[in-house]
Amino acid sequence: MPAPPQALCGVVVSAGRMMKAVKVRTAKQVYDTFLQKHYTAYQSHLVSDPNSSLRTGDVVRIAARPPASKHIRHVVTQILAPWGPPAEERPPILSLEDLDAQYMAKREARAARKRERLKDAKVERVGTPAMDQEPSMKERDTDVAAAPKVNGAEESVVLERNMADQ
């Protein structure tokens, strides 16, 4: 059985500036061995907010999830204390099961598009000549006699440039 996702509580410090994402600041107590005191260390997380239901100042619970993008690795699970309009008047927060269902539906749709694209490519390939009948790129570049004529002249200049680049 997989471990439950790590849940953190934090305050939304930036909302409405990014599409479907907010910045949440979480706090934890850290002990300094030199000063022999505890102090509060803050950490900011970019959090996925699919329905854009959070406002700056909300206290929220977030959970670690598979990355939604390069920097977004958490998702909102609950509004603990709303700031401004009540949570009932805002778009609903999706549950983890709903988010998983959306993710799987997107993944299945992507796989279906890929299958269609590959099926179309196979149909197109059947009507074209076989690739093994054409000379390879290396053979084409080194064989000047086999170079096609362009406006009555051989493409030796192009071939010399290719050889010089190598």
Short mmCIF file of N, CA and C in Angstrom, two decimals, residues 10-135:
data_model
loop_
_atom_site.label_atom_id
_atom_site.label_comp_id
_atom_site.label_asym_id
_atom_site.label_seq_id
_atom_site.Cartn_x
_atom_site.Cartn_y
_atom_site.Cartn_z
N GLY A 10 -0.08 25.93 4.95
CA GLY A 10 0.62 27.17 4.63
C GLY A 10 -0.35 28.27 4.29
N VAL A 11 0.21 29.45 4.02
CA VAL A 11 -0.56 30.64 3.70
C VAL A 11 -0.29 31.00 2.24
N VAL A 12 -1.35 31.31 1.50
CA VAL A 12 -1.20 31.72 0.11
C VAL A 12 -0.64 33.14 0.10
N VAL A 13 0.54 33.31 -0.51
CA VAL A 13 1.16 34.63 -0.54
C VAL A 13 1.04 35.29 -1.91
N SER A 14 0.76 34.51 -2.95
CA SER A 14 0.60 35.08 -4.28
C SER A 14 -0.44 34.27 -5.03
N ALA A 15 -1.54 34.93 -5.41
CA ALA A 15 -2.60 34.25 -6.15
C ALA A 15 -3.10 35.18 -7.24
N GLY A 16 -3.52 34.60 -8.37
CA GLY A 16 -4.06 35.39 -9.45
C GLY A 16 -3.03 35.91 -10.43
N ARG A 17 -1.76 35.65 -10.22
CA ARG A 17 -0.73 36.12 -11.14
C ARG A 17 -0.32 35.05 -12.13
N MET A 18 -0.58 33.79 -11.78
CA MET A 18 -0.26 32.67 -12.66
C MET A 18 -1.54 31.90 -12.92
N MET A 19 -1.63 31.29 -14.09
CA MET A 19 -2.81 30.50 -14.42
C MET A 19 -2.76 29.17 -13.68
N LYS A 20 -3.77 28.88 -12.88
CA LYS A 20 -3.94 27.62 -12.18
C LYS A 20 -2.79 27.30 -11.22
N ALA A 21 -2.13 28.32 -10.70
CA ALA A 21 -1.04 28.10 -9.75
C ALA A 21 -1.00 29.24 -8.74
N VAL A 22 -0.61 28.92 -7.51
CA VAL A 22 -0.44 29.90 -6.46
C VAL A 22 0.86 29.59 -5.72
N LYS A 23 1.36 30.60 -5.00
CA LYS A 23 2.55 30.39 -4.17
C LYS A 23 2.10 30.30 -2.72
N VAL A 24 2.52 29.24 -2.04
CA VAL A 24 2.14 29.00 -0.65
C VAL A 24 3.41 28.99 0.20
N ARG A 25 3.39 29.72 1.31
CA ARG A 25 4.52 29.76 2.23
C ARG A 25 4.22 28.85 3.42
N THR A 26 5.10 27.90 3.66
CA THR A 26 4.96 26.99 4.80
C THR A 26 6.06 27.32 5.81
N ALA A 27 5.80 27.03 7.07
CA ALA A 27 6.75 27.31 8.13
C ALA A 27 7.11 26.03 8.87
N LYS A 28 8.34 25.98 9.35
CA LYS A 28 8.75 24.87 10.21
C LYS A 28 9.75 25.38 11.23
N GLN A 29 9.84 24.70 12.34
CA GLN A 29 10.78 25.07 13.40
C GLN A 29 12.12 24.39 13.15
N VAL A 30 13.19 25.19 13.20
CA VAL A 30 14.54 24.68 12.98
C VAL A 30 15.37 25.05 14.21
N TYR A 31 16.23 24.12 14.62
CA TYR A 31 17.06 24.35 15.79
C TYR A 31 18.46 24.75 15.34
N ASP A 32 18.96 25.89 15.87
CA ASP A 32 20.32 26.34 15.59
C ASP A 32 21.21 25.87 16.74
N THR A 33 22.18 25.00 16.42
CA THR A 33 23.01 24.42 17.48
C THR A 33 23.96 25.47 18.09
N PHE A 34 24.38 26.45 17.30
CA PHE A 34 25.29 27.47 17.84
C PHE A 34 24.55 28.39 18.81
N LEU A 35 23.39 28.88 18.40
CA LEU A 35 22.61 29.76 19.28
C LEU A 35 21.82 28.99 20.32
N GLN A 36 21.64 27.71 20.09
CA GLN A 36 20.84 26.83 20.95
C GLN A 36 19.43 27.38 21.13
N LYS A 37 18.85 27.73 19.97
CA LYS A 37 17.48 28.25 19.96
C LYS A 37 16.75 27.71 18.74
N HIS A 38 15.45 27.65 18.88
CA HIS A 38 14.58 27.32 17.75
C HIS A 38 14.18 28.61 17.05
N TYR A 39 14.06 28.55 15.73
CA TYR A 39 13.53 29.68 14.98
C TYR A 39 12.68 29.14 13.84
N THR A 40 11.86 30.02 13.30
CA THR A 40 10.94 29.63 12.23
C THR A 40 11.61 29.84 10.88
N ALA A 41 11.64 28.78 10.09
CA ALA A 41 12.18 28.86 8.73
C ALA A 41 11.01 28.72 7.76
N TYR A 42 10.98 29.56 6.75
CA TYR A 42 9.89 29.55 5.79
C TYR A 42 10.36 28.94 4.47
N GLN A 43 9.44 28.28 3.81
CA GLN A 43 9.73 27.70 2.50
C GLN A 43 8.52 27.96 1.60
N SER A 44 8.78 28.36 0.36
CA SER A 44 7.70 28.64 -0.58
C SER A 44 7.54 27.48 -1.56
N HIS A 45 6.30 27.16 -1.86
CA HIS A 45 5.98 26.10 -2.82
C HIS A 45 5.04 26.67 -3.87
N LEU A 46 5.27 26.33 -5.13
CA LEU A 46 4.28 26.61 -6.16
C LEU A 46 3.29 25.45 -6.14
N VAL A 47 2.02 25.79 -6.07
CA VAL A 47 0.97 24.78 -5.85
C VAL A 47 -0.06 24.86 -6.97
N SER A 48 -0.49 23.70 -7.45
CA SER A 48 -1.51 23.65 -8.48
C SER A 48 -2.88 23.97 -7.88
N ASP A 49 -3.58 24.88 -8.52
CA ASP A 49 -4.94 25.27 -8.12
C ASP A 49 -5.79 25.22 -9.39
N PRO A 50 -6.28 24.02 -9.79
CA PRO A 50 -6.91 23.85 -11.09
C PRO A 50 -8.13 24.73 -11.33
N ASN A 51 -8.89 25.05 -10.30
CA ASN A 51 -10.11 25.84 -10.48
C ASN A 51 -9.93 27.31 -10.13
N SER A 52 -8.71 27.71 -9.80
CA SER A 52 -8.42 29.10 -9.40
C SER A 52 -9.36 29.56 -8.29
N SER A 53 -9.44 28.77 -7.24
CA SER A 53 -10.37 29.09 -6.15
C SER A 53 -9.68 29.73 -4.94
N LEU A 54 -8.37 29.93 -4.99
CA LEU A 54 -7.65 30.49 -3.83
C LEU A 54 -7.42 31.98 -3.99
N ARG A 55 -7.37 32.68 -2.84
CA ARG A 55 -7.08 34.11 -2.80
C ARG A 55 -5.87 34.32 -1.88
N THR A 56 -5.20 35.43 -2.05
CA THR A 56 -4.05 35.75 -1.20
C THR A 56 -4.53 35.87 0.25
N GLY A 57 -3.83 35.20 1.16
CA GLY A 57 -4.19 35.24 2.58
C GLY A 57 -4.89 33.98 3.06
N ASP A 58 -5.36 33.13 2.16
CA ASP A 58 -6.01 31.89 2.57
C ASP A 58 -5.01 30.97 3.27
N VAL A 59 -5.47 30.28 4.29
CA VAL A 59 -4.69 29.23 4.93
C VAL A 59 -5.16 27.92 4.32
N VAL A 60 -4.23 27.16 3.74
CA VAL A 60 -4.60 25.96 2.98
C VAL A 60 -3.76 24.77 3.40
N ARG A 61 -4.29 23.59 3.07
CA ARG A 61 -3.53 22.34 3.23
C ARG A 61 -3.15 21.89 1.83
N ILE A 62 -1.86 21.55 1.66
CA ILE A 62 -1.37 21.10 0.36
C ILE A 62 -0.76 19.71 0.51
N ALA A 63 -0.72 18.97 -0.59
CA ALA A 63 -0.16 17.62 -0.60
C ALA A 63 0.81 17.49 -1.76
N ALA A 64 1.86 16.72 -1.53
CA ALA A 64 2.83 16.45 -2.59
C ALA A 64 2.20 15.51 -3.61
N ARG A 65 2.40 15.80 -4.89
CA ARG A 65 1.85 15.00 -5.99
C ARG A 65 2.92 14.86 -7.06
N PRO A 66 2.70 14.03 -8.06
CA PRO A 66 3.64 13.99 -9.18
C PRO A 66 3.69 15.37 -9.85
N PRO A 67 4.84 15.76 -10.37
CA PRO A 67 4.99 17.12 -10.90
C PRO A 67 3.97 17.45 -11.99
N ALA A 68 3.31 18.61 -11.84
CA ALA A 68 2.39 19.09 -12.86
C ALA A 68 3.15 19.89 -13.91
N SER A 69 4.30 20.46 -13.52
CA SER A 69 5.17 21.18 -14.45
C SER A 69 6.56 21.16 -13.83
N LYS A 70 7.44 21.98 -14.37
CA LYS A 70 8.82 21.98 -13.89
C LYS A 70 8.92 22.37 -12.42
N HIS A 71 8.10 23.32 -11.97
CA HIS A 71 8.22 23.83 -10.61
C HIS A 71 7.04 23.48 -9.72
N ILE A 72 5.91 23.07 -10.27
CA ILE A 72 4.71 22.80 -9.47
C ILE A 72 4.68 21.32 -9.09
N ARG A 73 4.86 21.06 -7.78
CA ARG A 73 4.93 19.69 -7.29
C ARG A 73 3.94 19.42 -6.15
N HIS A 74 3.03 20.34 -5.89
CA HIS A 74 2.03 20.17 -4.84
C HIS A 74 0.67 20.56 -5.40
N VAL A 75 -0.38 20.13 -4.70
CA VAL A 75 -1.75 20.46 -5.09
C VAL A 75 -2.54 20.82 -3.83
N VAL A 76 -3.49 21.72 -3.98
CA VAL A 76 -4.34 22.14 -2.85
C VAL A 76 -5.33 21.02 -2.54
N THR A 77 -5.45 20.67 -1.27
CA THR A 77 -6.43 19.65 -0.88
C THR A 77 -7.58 20.22 -0.07
N GLN A 78 -7.34 21.37 0.62
CA GLN A 78 -8.40 21.91 1.47
C GLN A 78 -8.09 23.37 1.81
N ILE A 79 -9.15 24.17 1.91
CA ILE A 79 -9.02 25.54 2.42
C ILE A 79 -9.37 25.49 3.91
N LEU A 80 -8.38 25.77 4.76
CA LEU A 80 -8.61 25.70 6.20
C LEU A 80 -9.26 26.98 6.73
N ALA A 81 -8.77 28.13 6.28
CA ALA A 81 -9.31 29.42 6.73
C ALA A 81 -9.31 30.38 5.54
N PRO A 82 -10.48 30.62 4.94
CA PRO A 82 -10.51 31.51 3.78
C PRO A 82 -10.31 32.97 4.19
N TRP A 83 -9.70 33.74 3.30
CA TRP A 83 -9.54 35.17 3.49
C TRP A 83 -10.37 35.84 2.42
N GLY A 84 -11.31 36.66 2.80
CA GLY A 84 -12.20 37.29 1.83
C GLY A 84 -13.49 36.51 1.70
N PRO A 85 -13.93 36.23 0.46
CA PRO A 85 -15.20 35.52 0.29
C PRO A 85 -15.14 34.11 0.89
N PRO A 86 -16.24 33.62 1.43
CA PRO A 86 -16.24 32.28 2.02
C PRO A 86 -15.93 31.20 0.98
N ALA A 87 -15.45 30.07 1.45
CA ALA A 87 -15.05 28.97 0.57
C ALA A 87 -16.23 28.42 -0.22
N GLU A 88 -17.47 28.53 0.31
CA GLU A 88 -18.66 28.01 -0.38
C GLU A 88 -18.98 28.81 -1.64
N GLU A 89 -18.59 30.09 -1.68
CA GLU A 89 -18.88 30.94 -2.84
C GLU A 89 -17.83 30.81 -3.95
N ARG A 90 -16.77 30.11 -3.69
CA ARG A 90 -15.69 29.95 -4.66
C ARG A 90 -15.85 28.64 -5.43
N PRO A 91 -15.13 28.48 -6.53
CA PRO A 91 -15.16 27.18 -7.23
C PRO A 91 -14.64 26.09 -6.29
N PRO A 92 -15.16 24.89 -6.42
CA PRO A 92 -14.78 23.83 -5.47
C PRO A 92 -13.33 23.37 -5.65
N ILE A 93 -12.76 22.89 -4.56
CA ILE A 93 -11.42 22.27 -4.58
C ILE A 93 -11.61 20.81 -4.96
N LEU A 94 -10.86 20.34 -5.95
CA LEU A 94 -11.00 18.96 -6.39
C LEU A 94 -10.32 18.02 -5.39
N SER A 95 -10.93 16.85 -5.17
CA SER A 95 -10.32 15.87 -4.29
C SER A 95 -9.18 15.17 -5.03
N LEU A 96 -8.36 14.45 -4.28
CA LEU A 96 -7.23 13.74 -4.90
C LEU A 96 -7.72 12.68 -5.89
N GLU A 97 -8.87 12.05 -5.59
CA GLU A 97 -9.42 11.04 -6.50
C GLU A 97 -9.87 11.68 -7.81
N ASP A 98 -10.50 12.87 -7.70
CA ASP A 98 -10.92 13.58 -8.92
C ASP A 98 -9.72 14.00 -9.76
N LEU A 99 -8.66 14.47 -9.09
CA LEU A 99 -7.45 14.85 -9.81
C LEU A 99 -6.82 13.65 -10.51
N ASP A 100 -6.81 12.50 -9.81
CA ASP A 100 -6.26 11.28 -10.43
C ASP A 100 -7.10 10.86 -11.63
N ALA A 101 -8.43 10.98 -11.51
CA ALA A 101 -9.31 10.62 -12.63
C ALA A 101 -9.09 11.54 -13.82
N GLN A 102 -8.94 12.84 -13.57
CA GLN A 102 -8.65 13.78 -14.65
C GLN A 102 -7.31 13.45 -15.32
N TYR A 103 -6.31 13.14 -14.51
CA TYR A 103 -4.99 12.82 -15.04
C TYR A 103 -5.05 11.57 -15.92
N MET A 104 -5.75 10.54 -15.46
CA MET A 104 -5.86 9.30 -16.24
C MET A 104 -6.65 9.53 -17.53
N ALA A 105 -7.69 10.36 -17.48
CA ALA A 105 -8.46 10.65 -18.69
C ALA A 105 -7.60 11.38 -19.71
N LYS A 106 -6.80 12.36 -19.26
CA LYS A 106 -5.90 13.07 -20.17
C LYS A 106 -4.86 12.11 -20.76
N ARG A 107 -4.36 11.24 -19.92
CA ARG A 107 -3.33 10.29 -20.37
C ARG A 107 -3.91 9.32 -21.40
N GLU A 108 -5.12 8.84 -21.17
CA GLU A 108 -5.77 7.92 -22.12
C GLU A 108 -6.06 8.62 -23.44
N ALA A 109 -6.51 9.88 -23.38
CA ALA A 109 -6.78 10.64 -24.60
C ALA A 109 -5.49 10.84 -25.39
N ARG A 110 -4.40 11.12 -24.70
CA ARG A 110 -3.11 11.30 -25.36
C ARG A 110 -2.67 9.99 -26.02
N ALA A 111 -2.83 8.87 -25.32
CA ALA A 111 -2.45 7.58 -25.89
C ALA A 111 -3.30 7.25 -27.12
N ALA A 112 -4.59 7.59 -27.08
CA ALA A 112 -5.47 7.33 -28.23
C ALA A 112 -5.04 8.17 -29.43
N ARG A 113 -4.69 9.44 -29.19
CA ARG A 113 -4.20 10.29 -30.29
C ARG A 113 -2.92 9.72 -30.89
N LYS A 114 -2.04 9.23 -30.03
CA LYS A 114 -0.78 8.65 -30.52
C LYS A 114 -1.04 7.40 -31.34
N ARG A 115 -1.97 6.55 -30.89
CA ARG A 115 -2.31 5.33 -31.65
C ARG A 115 -2.86 5.70 -33.02
N GLU A 116 -3.73 6.71 -33.08
CA GLU A 116 -4.29 7.16 -34.36
C GLU A 116 -3.20 7.70 -35.28
N ARG A 117 -2.28 8.47 -34.70
CA ARG A 117 -1.20 9.04 -35.50
C ARG A 117 -0.31 7.94 -36.07
N LEU A 118 -0.01 6.92 -35.27
CA LEU A 118 0.82 5.81 -35.74
C LEU A 118 0.08 4.99 -36.80
N LYS A 119 -1.23 4.81 -36.59
CA LYS A 119 -2.02 4.05 -37.57
C LYS A 119 -2.04 4.78 -38.91
N ASP A 120 -2.20 6.12 -38.88
CA ASP A 120 -2.19 6.91 -40.11
C ASP A 120 -0.82 6.86 -40.78
N ALA A 121 0.24 6.85 -39.99
CA ALA A 121 1.59 6.80 -40.55
C ALA A 121 1.83 5.45 -41.23
N LYS A 122 1.32 4.36 -40.67
CA LYS A 122 1.48 3.04 -41.30
C LYS A 122 0.76 3.00 -42.63
N VAL A 123 -0.42 3.59 -42.71
CA VAL A 123 -1.18 3.60 -43.96
C VAL A 123 -0.43 4.39 -45.02
N GLU A 124 0.16 5.53 -44.65
CA GLU A 124 0.91 6.33 -45.61
C GLU A 124 2.17 5.61 -46.06
N ARG A 125 2.83 4.88 -45.16
CA ARG A 125 4.07 4.20 -45.48
C ARG A 125 3.86 3.06 -46.47
N VAL A 126 2.70 2.44 -46.49
CA VAL A 126 2.44 1.32 -47.37
C VAL A 126 2.52 1.76 -48.83
N GLY A 127 2.09 2.95 -49.17
CA GLY A 127 2.08 3.42 -50.54
C GLY A 127 3.40 3.99 -51.02
N THR A 128 4.38 4.24 -50.16
CA THR A 128 5.65 4.84 -50.56
C THR A 128 6.67 3.76 -50.86
N PRO A 129 7.71 4.07 -51.68
CA PRO A 129 8.74 3.07 -51.95
C PRO A 129 9.52 2.74 -50.68
N ALA A 130 10.12 1.59 -50.67
CA ALA A 130 10.84 1.12 -49.49
C ALA A 130 12.07 2.00 -49.25
N MET A 131 12.40 2.20 -47.99
CA MET A 131 13.54 3.04 -47.63
C MET A 131 14.86 2.40 -48.01
N ASP A 132 14.91 1.05 -48.09
CA ASP A 132 16.18 0.40 -48.38
C ASP A 132 16.59 0.57 -49.84
N GLN A 133 15.72 1.03 -50.73
CA GLN A 133 16.06 1.25 -52.12
C GLN A 133 16.85 2.54 -52.30
N GLU A 134 16.68 3.52 -51.42
CA GLU A 134 17.39 4.78 -51.53
C GLU A 134 18.76 4.65 -50.88
N PRO A 135 19.80 5.31 -51.44
CA PRO A 135 21.12 5.26 -50.82
C PRO A 135 21.12 6.04 -49.51
#
